[in-house]
Tab-separated table of C-alpha atoms in Angstrom:
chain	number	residue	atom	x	y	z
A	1394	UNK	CA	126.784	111.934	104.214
A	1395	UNK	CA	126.113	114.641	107.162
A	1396	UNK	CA	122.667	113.976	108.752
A	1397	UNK	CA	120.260	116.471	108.252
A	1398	UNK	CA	117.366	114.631	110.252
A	1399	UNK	CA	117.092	112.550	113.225
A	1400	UNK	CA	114.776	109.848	113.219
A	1401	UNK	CA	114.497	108.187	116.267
A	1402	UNK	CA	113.205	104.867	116.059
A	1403	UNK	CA	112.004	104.635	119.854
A	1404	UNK	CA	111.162	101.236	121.025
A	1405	UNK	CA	109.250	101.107	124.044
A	1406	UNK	CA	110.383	99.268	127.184
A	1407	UNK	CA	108.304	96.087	127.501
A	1408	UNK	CA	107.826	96.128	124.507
A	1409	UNK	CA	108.505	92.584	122.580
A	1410	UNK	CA	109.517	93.247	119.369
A	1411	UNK	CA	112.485	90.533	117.901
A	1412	UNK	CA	115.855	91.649	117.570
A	1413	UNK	CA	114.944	91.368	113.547
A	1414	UNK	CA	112.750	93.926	113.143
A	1415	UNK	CA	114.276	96.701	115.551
A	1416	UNK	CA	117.720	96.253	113.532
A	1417	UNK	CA	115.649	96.657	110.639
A	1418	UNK	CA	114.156	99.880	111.922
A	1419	UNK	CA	117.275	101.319	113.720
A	1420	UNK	CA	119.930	101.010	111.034
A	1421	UNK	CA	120.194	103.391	107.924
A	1422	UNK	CA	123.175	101.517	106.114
A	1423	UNK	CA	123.572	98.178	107.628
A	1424	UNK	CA	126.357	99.317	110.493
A	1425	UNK	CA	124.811	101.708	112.771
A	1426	UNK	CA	124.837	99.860	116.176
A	1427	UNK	CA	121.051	98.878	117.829
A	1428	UNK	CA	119.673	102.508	119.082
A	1429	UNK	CA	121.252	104.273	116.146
A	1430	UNK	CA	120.176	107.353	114.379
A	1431	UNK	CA	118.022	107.396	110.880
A	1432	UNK	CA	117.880	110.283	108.751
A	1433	UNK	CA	114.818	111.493	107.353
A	1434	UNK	CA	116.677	110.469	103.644
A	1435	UNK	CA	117.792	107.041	105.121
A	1436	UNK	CA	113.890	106.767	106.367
A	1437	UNK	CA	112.918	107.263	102.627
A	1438	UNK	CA	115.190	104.897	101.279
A	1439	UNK	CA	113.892	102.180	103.616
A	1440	UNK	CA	110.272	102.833	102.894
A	1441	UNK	CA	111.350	102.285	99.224
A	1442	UNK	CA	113.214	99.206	100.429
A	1443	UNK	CA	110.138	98.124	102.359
A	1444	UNK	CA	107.893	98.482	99.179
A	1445	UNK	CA	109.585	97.446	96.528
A	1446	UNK	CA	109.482	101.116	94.547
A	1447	UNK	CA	111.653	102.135	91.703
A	1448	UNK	CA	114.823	103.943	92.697
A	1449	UNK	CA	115.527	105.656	89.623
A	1450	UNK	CA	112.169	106.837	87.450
A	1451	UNK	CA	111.786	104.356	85.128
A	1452	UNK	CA	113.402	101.665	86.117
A	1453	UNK	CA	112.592	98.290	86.423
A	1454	UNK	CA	111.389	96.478	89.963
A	1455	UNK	CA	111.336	92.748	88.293
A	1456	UNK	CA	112.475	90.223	90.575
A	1457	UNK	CA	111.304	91.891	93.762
A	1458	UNK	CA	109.501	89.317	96.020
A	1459	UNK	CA	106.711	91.025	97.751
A	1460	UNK	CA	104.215	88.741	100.507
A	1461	UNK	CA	100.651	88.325	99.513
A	1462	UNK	CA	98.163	90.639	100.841
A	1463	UNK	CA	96.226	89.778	103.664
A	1464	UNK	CA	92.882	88.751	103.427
A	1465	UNK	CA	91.588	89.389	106.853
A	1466	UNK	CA	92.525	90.875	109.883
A	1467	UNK	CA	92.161	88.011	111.825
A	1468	UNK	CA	95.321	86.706	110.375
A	1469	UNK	CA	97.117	89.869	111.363
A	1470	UNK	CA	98.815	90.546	114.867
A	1471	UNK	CA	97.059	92.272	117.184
A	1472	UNK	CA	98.720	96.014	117.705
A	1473	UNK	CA	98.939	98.318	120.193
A	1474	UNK	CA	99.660	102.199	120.449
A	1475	UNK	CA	103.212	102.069	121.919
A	1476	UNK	CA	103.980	99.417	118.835
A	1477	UNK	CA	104.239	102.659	116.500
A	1478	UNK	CA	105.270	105.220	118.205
A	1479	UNK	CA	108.167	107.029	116.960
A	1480	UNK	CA	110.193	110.453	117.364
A	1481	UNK	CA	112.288	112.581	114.663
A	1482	UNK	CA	114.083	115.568	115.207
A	1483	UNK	CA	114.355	118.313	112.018
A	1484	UNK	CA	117.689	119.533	113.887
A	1485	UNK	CA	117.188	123.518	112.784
A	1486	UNK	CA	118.980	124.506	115.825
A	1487	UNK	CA	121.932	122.274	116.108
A	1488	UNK	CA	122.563	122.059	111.958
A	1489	UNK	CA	122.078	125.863	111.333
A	1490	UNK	CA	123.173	124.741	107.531
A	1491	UNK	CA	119.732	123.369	106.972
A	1492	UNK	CA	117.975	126.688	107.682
A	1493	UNK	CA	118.293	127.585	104.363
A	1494	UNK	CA	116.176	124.947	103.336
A	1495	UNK	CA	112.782	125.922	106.101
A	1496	UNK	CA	113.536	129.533	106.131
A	1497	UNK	CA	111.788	132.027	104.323
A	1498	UNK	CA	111.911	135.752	102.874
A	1499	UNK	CA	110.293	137.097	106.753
A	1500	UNK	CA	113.620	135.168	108.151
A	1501	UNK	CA	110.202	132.898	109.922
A	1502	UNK	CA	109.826	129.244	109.161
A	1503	UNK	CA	108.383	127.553	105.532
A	1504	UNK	CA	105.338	125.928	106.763
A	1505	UNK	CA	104.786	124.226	103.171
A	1506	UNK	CA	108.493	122.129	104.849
A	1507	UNK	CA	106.726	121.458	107.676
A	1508	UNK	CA	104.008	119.911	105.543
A	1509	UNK	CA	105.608	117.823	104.177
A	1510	UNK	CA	107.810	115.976	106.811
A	1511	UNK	CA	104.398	115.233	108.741
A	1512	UNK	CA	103.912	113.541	105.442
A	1513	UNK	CA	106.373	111.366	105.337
A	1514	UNK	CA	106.639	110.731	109.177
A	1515	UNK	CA	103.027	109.637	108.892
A	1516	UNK	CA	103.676	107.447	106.139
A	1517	UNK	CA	106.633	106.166	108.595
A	1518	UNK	CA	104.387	105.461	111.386
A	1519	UNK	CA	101.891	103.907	109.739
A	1520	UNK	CA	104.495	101.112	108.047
A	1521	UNK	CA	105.652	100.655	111.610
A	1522	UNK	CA	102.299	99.889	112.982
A	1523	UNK	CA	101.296	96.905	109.564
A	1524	UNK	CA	105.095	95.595	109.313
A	1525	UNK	CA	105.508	91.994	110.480
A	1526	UNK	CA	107.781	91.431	113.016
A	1527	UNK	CA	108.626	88.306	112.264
A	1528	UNK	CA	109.610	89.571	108.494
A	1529	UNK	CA	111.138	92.105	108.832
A	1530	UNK	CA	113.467	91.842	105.702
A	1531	UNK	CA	110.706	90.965	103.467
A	1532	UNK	CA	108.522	93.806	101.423
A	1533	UNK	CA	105.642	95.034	103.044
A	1534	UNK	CA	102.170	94.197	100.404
A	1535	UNK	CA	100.527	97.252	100.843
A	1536	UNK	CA	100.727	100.896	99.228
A	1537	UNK	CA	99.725	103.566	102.102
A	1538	UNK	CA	98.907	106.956	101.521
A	1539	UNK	CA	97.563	110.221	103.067
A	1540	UNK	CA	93.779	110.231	102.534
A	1541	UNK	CA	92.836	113.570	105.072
A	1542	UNK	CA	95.111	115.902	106.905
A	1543	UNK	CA	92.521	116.589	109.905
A	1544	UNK	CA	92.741	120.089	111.856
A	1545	UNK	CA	96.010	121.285	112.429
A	1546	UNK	CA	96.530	124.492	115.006
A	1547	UNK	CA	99.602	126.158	115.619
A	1548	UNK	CA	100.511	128.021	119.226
A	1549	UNK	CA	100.759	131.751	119.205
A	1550	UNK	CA	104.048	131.715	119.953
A	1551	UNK	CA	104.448	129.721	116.112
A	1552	UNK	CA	107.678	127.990	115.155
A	1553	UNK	CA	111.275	129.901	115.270
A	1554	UNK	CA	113.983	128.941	112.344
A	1555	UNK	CA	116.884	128.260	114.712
A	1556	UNK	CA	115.445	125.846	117.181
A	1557	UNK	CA	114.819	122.134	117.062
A	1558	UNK	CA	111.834	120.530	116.260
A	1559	UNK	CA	111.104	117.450	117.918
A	1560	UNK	CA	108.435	115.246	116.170
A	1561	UNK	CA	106.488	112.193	117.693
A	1562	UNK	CA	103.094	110.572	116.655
A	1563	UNK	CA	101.860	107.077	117.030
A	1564	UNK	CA	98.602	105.326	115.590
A	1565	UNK	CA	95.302	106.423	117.655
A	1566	UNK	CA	92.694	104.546	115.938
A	1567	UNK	CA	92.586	101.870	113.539
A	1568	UNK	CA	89.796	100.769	111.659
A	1569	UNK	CA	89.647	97.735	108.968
A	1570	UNK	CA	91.462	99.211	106.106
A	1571	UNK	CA	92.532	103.236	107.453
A	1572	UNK	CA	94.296	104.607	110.573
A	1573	UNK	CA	94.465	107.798	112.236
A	1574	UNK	CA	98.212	109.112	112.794
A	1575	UNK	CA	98.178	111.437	115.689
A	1576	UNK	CA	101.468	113.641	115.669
A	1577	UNK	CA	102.813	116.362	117.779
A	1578	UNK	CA	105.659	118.601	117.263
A	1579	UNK	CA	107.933	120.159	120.477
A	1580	UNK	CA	110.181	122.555	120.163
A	1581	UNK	CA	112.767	124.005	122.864
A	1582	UNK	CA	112.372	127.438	124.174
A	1583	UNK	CA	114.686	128.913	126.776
A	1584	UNK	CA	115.638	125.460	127.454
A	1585	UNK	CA	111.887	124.033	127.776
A	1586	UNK	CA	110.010	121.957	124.997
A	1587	UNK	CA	106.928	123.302	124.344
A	1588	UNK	CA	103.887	122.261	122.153
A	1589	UNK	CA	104.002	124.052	118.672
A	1590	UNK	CA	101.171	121.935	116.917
A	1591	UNK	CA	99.191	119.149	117.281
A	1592	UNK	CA	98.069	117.539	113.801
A	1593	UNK	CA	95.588	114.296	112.401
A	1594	UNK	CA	96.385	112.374	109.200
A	1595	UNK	CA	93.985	109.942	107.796
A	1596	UNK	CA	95.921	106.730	106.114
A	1597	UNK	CA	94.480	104.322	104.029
A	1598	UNK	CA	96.318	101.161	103.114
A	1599	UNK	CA	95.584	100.029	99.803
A	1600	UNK	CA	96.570	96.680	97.339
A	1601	UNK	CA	98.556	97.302	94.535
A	1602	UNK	CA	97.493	94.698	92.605
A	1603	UNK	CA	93.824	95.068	92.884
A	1604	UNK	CA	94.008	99.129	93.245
A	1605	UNK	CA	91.282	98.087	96.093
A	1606	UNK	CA	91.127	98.387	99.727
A	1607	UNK	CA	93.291	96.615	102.101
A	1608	UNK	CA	93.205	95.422	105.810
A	1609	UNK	CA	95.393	96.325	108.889
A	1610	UNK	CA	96.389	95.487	111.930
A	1611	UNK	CA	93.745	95.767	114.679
A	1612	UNK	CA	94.975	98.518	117.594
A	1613	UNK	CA	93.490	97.808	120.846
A	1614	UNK	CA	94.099	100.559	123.284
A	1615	UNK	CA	95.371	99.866	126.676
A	1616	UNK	CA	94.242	102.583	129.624
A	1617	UNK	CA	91.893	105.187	130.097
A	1618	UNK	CA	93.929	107.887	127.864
A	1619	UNK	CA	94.352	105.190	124.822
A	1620	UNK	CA	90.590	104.902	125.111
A	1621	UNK	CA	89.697	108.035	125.103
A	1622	UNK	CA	92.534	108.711	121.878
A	1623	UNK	CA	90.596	105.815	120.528
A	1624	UNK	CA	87.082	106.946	120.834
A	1625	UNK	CA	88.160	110.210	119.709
A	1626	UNK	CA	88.991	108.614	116.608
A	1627	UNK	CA	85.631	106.879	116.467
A	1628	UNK	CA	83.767	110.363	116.502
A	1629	UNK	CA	86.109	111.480	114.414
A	1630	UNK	CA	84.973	108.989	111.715
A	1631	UNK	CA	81.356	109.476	112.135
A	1632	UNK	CA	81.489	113.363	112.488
A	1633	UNK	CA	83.459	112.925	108.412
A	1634	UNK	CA	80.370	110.606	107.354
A	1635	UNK	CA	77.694	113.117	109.040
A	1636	UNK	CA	79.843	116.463	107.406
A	1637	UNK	CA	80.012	114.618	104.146
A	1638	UNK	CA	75.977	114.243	103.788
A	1639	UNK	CA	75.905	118.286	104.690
A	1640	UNK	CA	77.963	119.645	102.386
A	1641	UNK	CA	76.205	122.278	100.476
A	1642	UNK	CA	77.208	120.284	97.214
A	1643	UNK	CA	74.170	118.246	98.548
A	1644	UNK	CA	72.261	120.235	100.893
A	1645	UNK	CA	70.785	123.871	100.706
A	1646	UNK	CA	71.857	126.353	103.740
A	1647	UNK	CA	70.406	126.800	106.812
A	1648	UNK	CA	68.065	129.288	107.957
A	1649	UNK	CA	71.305	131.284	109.800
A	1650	UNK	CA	72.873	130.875	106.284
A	1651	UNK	CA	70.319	132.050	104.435
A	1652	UNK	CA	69.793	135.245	106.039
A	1653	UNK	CA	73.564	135.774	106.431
A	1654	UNK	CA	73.480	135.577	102.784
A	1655	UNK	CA	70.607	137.540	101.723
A	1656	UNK	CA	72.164	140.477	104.282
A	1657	UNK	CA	75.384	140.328	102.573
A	1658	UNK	CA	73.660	140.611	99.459
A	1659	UNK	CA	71.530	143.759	100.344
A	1660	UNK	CA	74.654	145.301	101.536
A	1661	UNK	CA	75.893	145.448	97.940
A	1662	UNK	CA	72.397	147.310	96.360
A	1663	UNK	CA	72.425	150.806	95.878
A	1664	UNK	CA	69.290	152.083	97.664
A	1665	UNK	CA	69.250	154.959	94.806
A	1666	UNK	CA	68.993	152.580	92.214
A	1667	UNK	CA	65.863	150.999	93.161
A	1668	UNK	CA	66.699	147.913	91.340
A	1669	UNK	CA	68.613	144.311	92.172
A	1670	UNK	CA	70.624	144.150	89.136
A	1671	UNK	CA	73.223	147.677	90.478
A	1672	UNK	CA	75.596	146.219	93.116
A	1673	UNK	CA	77.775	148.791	95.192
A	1674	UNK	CA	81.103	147.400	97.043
A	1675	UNK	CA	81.061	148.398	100.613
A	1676	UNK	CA	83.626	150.141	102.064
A	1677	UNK	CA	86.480	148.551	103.443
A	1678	UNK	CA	85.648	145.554	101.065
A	1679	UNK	CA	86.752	143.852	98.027
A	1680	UNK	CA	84.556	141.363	95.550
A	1681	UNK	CA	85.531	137.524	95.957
A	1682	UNK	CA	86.042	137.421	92.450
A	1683	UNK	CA	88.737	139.553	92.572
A	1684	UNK	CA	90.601	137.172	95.326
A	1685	UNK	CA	91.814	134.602	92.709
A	1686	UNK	CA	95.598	133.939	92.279
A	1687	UNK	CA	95.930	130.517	90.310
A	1688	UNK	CA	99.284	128.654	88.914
A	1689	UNK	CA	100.376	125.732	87.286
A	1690	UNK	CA	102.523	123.295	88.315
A	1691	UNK	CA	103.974	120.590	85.972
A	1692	UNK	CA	104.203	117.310	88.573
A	1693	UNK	CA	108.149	115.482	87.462
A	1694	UNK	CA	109.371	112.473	88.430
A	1695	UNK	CA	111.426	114.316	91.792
A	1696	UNK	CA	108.314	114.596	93.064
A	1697	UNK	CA	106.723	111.043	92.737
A	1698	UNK	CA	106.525	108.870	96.534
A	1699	UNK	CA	106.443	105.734	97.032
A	1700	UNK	CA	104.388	104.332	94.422
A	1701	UNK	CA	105.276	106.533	91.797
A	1702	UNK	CA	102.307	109.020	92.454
A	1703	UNK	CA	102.721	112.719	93.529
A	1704	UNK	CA	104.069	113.133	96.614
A	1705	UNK	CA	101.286	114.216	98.669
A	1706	UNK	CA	103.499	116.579	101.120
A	1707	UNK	CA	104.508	118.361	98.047
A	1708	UNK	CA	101.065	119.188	96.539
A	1709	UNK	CA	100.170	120.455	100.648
A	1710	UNK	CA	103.605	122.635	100.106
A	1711	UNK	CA	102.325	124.020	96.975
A	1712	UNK	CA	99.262	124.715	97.806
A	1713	UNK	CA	100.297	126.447	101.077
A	1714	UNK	CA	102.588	128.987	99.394
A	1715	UNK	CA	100.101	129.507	97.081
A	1716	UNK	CA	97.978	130.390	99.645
A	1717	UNK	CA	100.418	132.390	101.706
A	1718	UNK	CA	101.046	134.645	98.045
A	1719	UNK	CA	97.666	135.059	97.869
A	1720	UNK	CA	97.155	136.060	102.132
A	1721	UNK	CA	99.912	138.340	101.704
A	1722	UNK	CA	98.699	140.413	98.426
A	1723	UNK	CA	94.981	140.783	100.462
A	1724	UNK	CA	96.113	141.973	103.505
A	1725	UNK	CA	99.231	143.912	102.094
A	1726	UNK	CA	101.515	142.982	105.624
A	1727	UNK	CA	102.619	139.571	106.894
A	1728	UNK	CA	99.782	136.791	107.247
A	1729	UNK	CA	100.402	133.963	110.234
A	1730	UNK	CA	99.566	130.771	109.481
A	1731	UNK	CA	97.005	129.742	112.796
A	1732	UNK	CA	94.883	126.239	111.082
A	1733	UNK	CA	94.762	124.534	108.413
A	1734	UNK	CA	91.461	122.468	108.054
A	1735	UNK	CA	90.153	119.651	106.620
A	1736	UNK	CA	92.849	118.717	103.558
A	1737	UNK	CA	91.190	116.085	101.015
A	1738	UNK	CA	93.390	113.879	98.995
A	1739	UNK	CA	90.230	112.809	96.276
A	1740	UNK	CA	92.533	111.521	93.745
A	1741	UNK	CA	96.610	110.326	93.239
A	1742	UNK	CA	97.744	112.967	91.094
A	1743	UNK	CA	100.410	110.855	88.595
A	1744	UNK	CA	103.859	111.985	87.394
A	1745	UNK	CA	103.450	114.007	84.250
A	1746	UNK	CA	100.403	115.859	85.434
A	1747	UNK	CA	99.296	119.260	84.726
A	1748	UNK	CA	98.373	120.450	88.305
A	1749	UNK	CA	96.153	123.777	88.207
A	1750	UNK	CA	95.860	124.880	91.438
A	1751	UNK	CA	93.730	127.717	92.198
A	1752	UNK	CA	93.525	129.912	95.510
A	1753	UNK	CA	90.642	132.616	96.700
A	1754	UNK	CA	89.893	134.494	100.169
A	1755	UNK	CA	86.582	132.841	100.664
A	1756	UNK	CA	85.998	134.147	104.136
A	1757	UNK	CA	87.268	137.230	106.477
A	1758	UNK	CA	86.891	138.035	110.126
A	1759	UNK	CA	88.039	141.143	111.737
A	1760	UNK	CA	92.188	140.025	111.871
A	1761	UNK	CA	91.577	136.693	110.564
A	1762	UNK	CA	90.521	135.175	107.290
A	1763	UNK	CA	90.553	131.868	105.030
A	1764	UNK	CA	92.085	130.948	101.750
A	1765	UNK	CA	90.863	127.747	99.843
A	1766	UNK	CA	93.479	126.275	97.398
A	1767	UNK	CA	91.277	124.125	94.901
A	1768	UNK	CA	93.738	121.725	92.666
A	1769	UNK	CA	92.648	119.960	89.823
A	1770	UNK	CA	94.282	118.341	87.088
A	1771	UNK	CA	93.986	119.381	83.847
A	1772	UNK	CA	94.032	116.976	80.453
A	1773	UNK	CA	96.112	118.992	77.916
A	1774	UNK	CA	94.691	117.399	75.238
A	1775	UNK	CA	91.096	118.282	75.535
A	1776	UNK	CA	91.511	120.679	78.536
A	1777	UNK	CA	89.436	118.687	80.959
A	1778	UNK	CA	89.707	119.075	84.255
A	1779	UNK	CA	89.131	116.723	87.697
A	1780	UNK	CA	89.782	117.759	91.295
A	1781	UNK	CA	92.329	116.174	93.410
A	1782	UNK	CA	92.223	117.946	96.590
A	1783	UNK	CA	90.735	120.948	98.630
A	1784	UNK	CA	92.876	122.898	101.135
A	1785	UNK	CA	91.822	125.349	103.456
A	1786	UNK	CA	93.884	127.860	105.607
A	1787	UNK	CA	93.191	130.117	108.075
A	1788	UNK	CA	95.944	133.364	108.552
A	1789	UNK	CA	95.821	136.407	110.711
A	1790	UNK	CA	97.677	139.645	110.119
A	1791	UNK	CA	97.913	139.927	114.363
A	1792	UNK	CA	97.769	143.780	114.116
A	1793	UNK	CA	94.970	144.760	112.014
A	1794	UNK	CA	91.843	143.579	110.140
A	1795	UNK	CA	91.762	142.552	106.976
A	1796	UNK	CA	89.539	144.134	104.081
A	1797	UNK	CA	86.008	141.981	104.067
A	1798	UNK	CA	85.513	139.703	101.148
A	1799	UNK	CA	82.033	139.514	99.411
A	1800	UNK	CA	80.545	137.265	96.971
A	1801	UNK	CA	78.829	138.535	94.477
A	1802	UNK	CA	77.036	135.021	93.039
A	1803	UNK	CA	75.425	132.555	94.213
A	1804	UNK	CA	78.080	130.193	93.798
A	1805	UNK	CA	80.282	132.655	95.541
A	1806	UNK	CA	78.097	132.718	98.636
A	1807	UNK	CA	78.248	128.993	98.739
A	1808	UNK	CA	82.058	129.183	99.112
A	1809	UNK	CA	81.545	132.019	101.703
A	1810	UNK	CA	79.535	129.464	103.083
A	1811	UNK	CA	82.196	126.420	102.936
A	1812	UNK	CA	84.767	129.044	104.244
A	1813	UNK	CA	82.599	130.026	107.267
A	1814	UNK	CA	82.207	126.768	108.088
A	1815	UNK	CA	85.723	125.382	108.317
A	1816	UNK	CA	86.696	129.104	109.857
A	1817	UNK	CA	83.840	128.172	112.687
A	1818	UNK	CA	85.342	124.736	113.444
């Protein structure tokens, strides 16, 4: 079958890893000399080797031998950064027959694709950094998925459809049961490789048999700039615990806030009227409520990962284009993708879902603005609904500013809020 990826399982000089597990790593079929080539579909197909997960949807995985889960970290091998790294190539340059596949109406790049390989090349990494080297044919005990897509900024300059994208990330910080994938993506401009995006994702290994929390390897940095990656990571952790006892779910707004708020609001009263209860749109404006641009999406078995959940990458795709229909219909030209902030996986969503997903323009800025994706799924049965994940996105038109969105409720000027402060990041 003609590669469509390259995944290049990079092994460090000085580096001692046993012959087993780089063979394991490097081959996609079983014949591929040592320093081979992996597909992004080979890659797949050997994280469903390594766990154990059904290769047909509804199938049966009796008789598969899996290790018991660790029970401390102390009986786990010490790790270190250069242990995971890795590099893939999405070859959109050299196999101009996969264009079809990342390219969209504007003849510019599908982001939503983009998405989702940093998905599954963080799911890649982070096997890499808990397999055991001395087992490498055995399945790995633990189920790890995306739990937080940090900050992700693209250049200016964005990503072009018919160059190569060259992908590397490696673990950064490690705690007792999550890691922190750091990933970059290159991509070759008049014959130099230049930075296109830098982006965060938040694993968390858990045990399938308990559904709980499990450990992983311990990463101990070597060198000033593994330190600092590491501390980083460290903030990182306690800036998500601070943000998460601030959220306005929990506490009022600020002072700032408040008067932001009760500005916007007398903006909207007709000085004629004498009265709170007659609300006037200012010009060059449009209510929040009239933002809203919602579908459903019916999860199948095509889209389940490893474990026979959703595949997270897919619900970011969805939720992205989405949020690019909904960019495009407020500012009536071509939005630019520029961030996307703070993406929390709350829930698995499970095969056979009903997946509501529902997007708004929260918060504008002269050229820029934000669009929050809420997903939820919905019980069909008695129409009850629980949340799954929150995605925010941040697009600019480049050329001219966008019509100002005001909230009209309070419940609308707490998502102004929430939008203002992910824009302000």
């Amino acid at each position: 079958m003609q590669s469509q990826f390259k995944f290049l399982c990079h092994v460090p000089l000085g580096i001692n890893v046993p012959k087993l597990l780089k063979r394991y790593l490097l081959s996609s079929t079983g014949n591929l000399p040592e320093g081979g080539v992996l597909t992004i579909q080979d890659t797949r197909k050997k994280l469903k080797d390594l766990v154990g997960a059904q290769l047909v949807w509804g199938s049966s995985t009796e008789g598969v031998t899996v290790p018991p889960v660790p029970l401390s970290q102390d009986d786990l091998p010490v790790k270190k950064m250069s242990d995971s790294f890795r590099k893939a190539i999405i070859p959109l340059g050299s196999k101009p027959g996969l264009k079809e596949k990342y390219i969209n109406y504007y003849g510019g790049i599908r982001f939503g694709r983009i998405l989702e390989d940093l998905d599954t090349f963080a799911v890649a990494v982070s096997y890499t950094h808990t397999l055991d080297p001395t087992c490498a044919e055995r399945k790995s005990p633990l189920s790890i998925v995306t739990a937080l897509v940090d900050r992700i900024e693209l250049s200016q300059d964005g990503i072009v459809p018919n160059k190569d994208i060259m992908m590397s990330g490696k673990v950064t910080w490690a705690g007792k049961t999550s890691l922190e994938i750091t990933m970059n993506l290159d991509q070759e401009v008049d014959n130099v490789w230049k930075r296109i995006m830098v982006a965060k994702f938040l694993m968390v290994a858990r045990n399938p048999q308990t559904k709980g929390a499990a450990v992983i390897n311990k990463l101990v940095p070597e060198g000033p700039e593994e330190e600092s990656l590491f501390q980083k990571g460290e903030r990182s952790k306690s800036d998500r615990m601070l943000e998460s006892q601030k959220t306005l779910l929990k506490t009022a707004p600020n002072e700032e806030e408040r008067v932001l708020i009760h500005d916007l609001f007398l903006q909207t009263i007709d000085p004629k009227a004498h009265t709170f209860k007659v609300r006037v749109k200012p010009l060059d404006s449009v209510w929040m409520e009239d933002t809203s641009l919602k579908t459903l999406v019916i999860c199948m078995p095509e889209q389940r990962n490893l474990y026979n959940k959703i595949f997270g990458g897919f619900l970011m795709r969805q939720a992205f284009e989405l949020a690019y229909a909904n960019a495009s219909l407020h500012c009536k030209t071509r939005p630019h993708i520029e961030v996307v902030d703070d993406i929390a996986f709350k829930k698995s969503v499970e095969v056979g879902s009903f997946l509501f997903l529902s997007s708004q323009i929260v918060y504008t800025e002269g050229s820029k603005f934000m669009v929050k994706v809420h997903a939820e799924v919905v019980n069909p049965s008695d129409e009850t609904r629980e949340t799954t994940n929150d995605f925010y996105f941040i697009f600019n038109t480049r050329n001219q500013s966008v019509p100002r969105v005001i909230p009209k409720t309070y419940a609308e000027s707490m998502l102004y809020l929430d939008g203002k402060r992910h824009f302000d990041l």
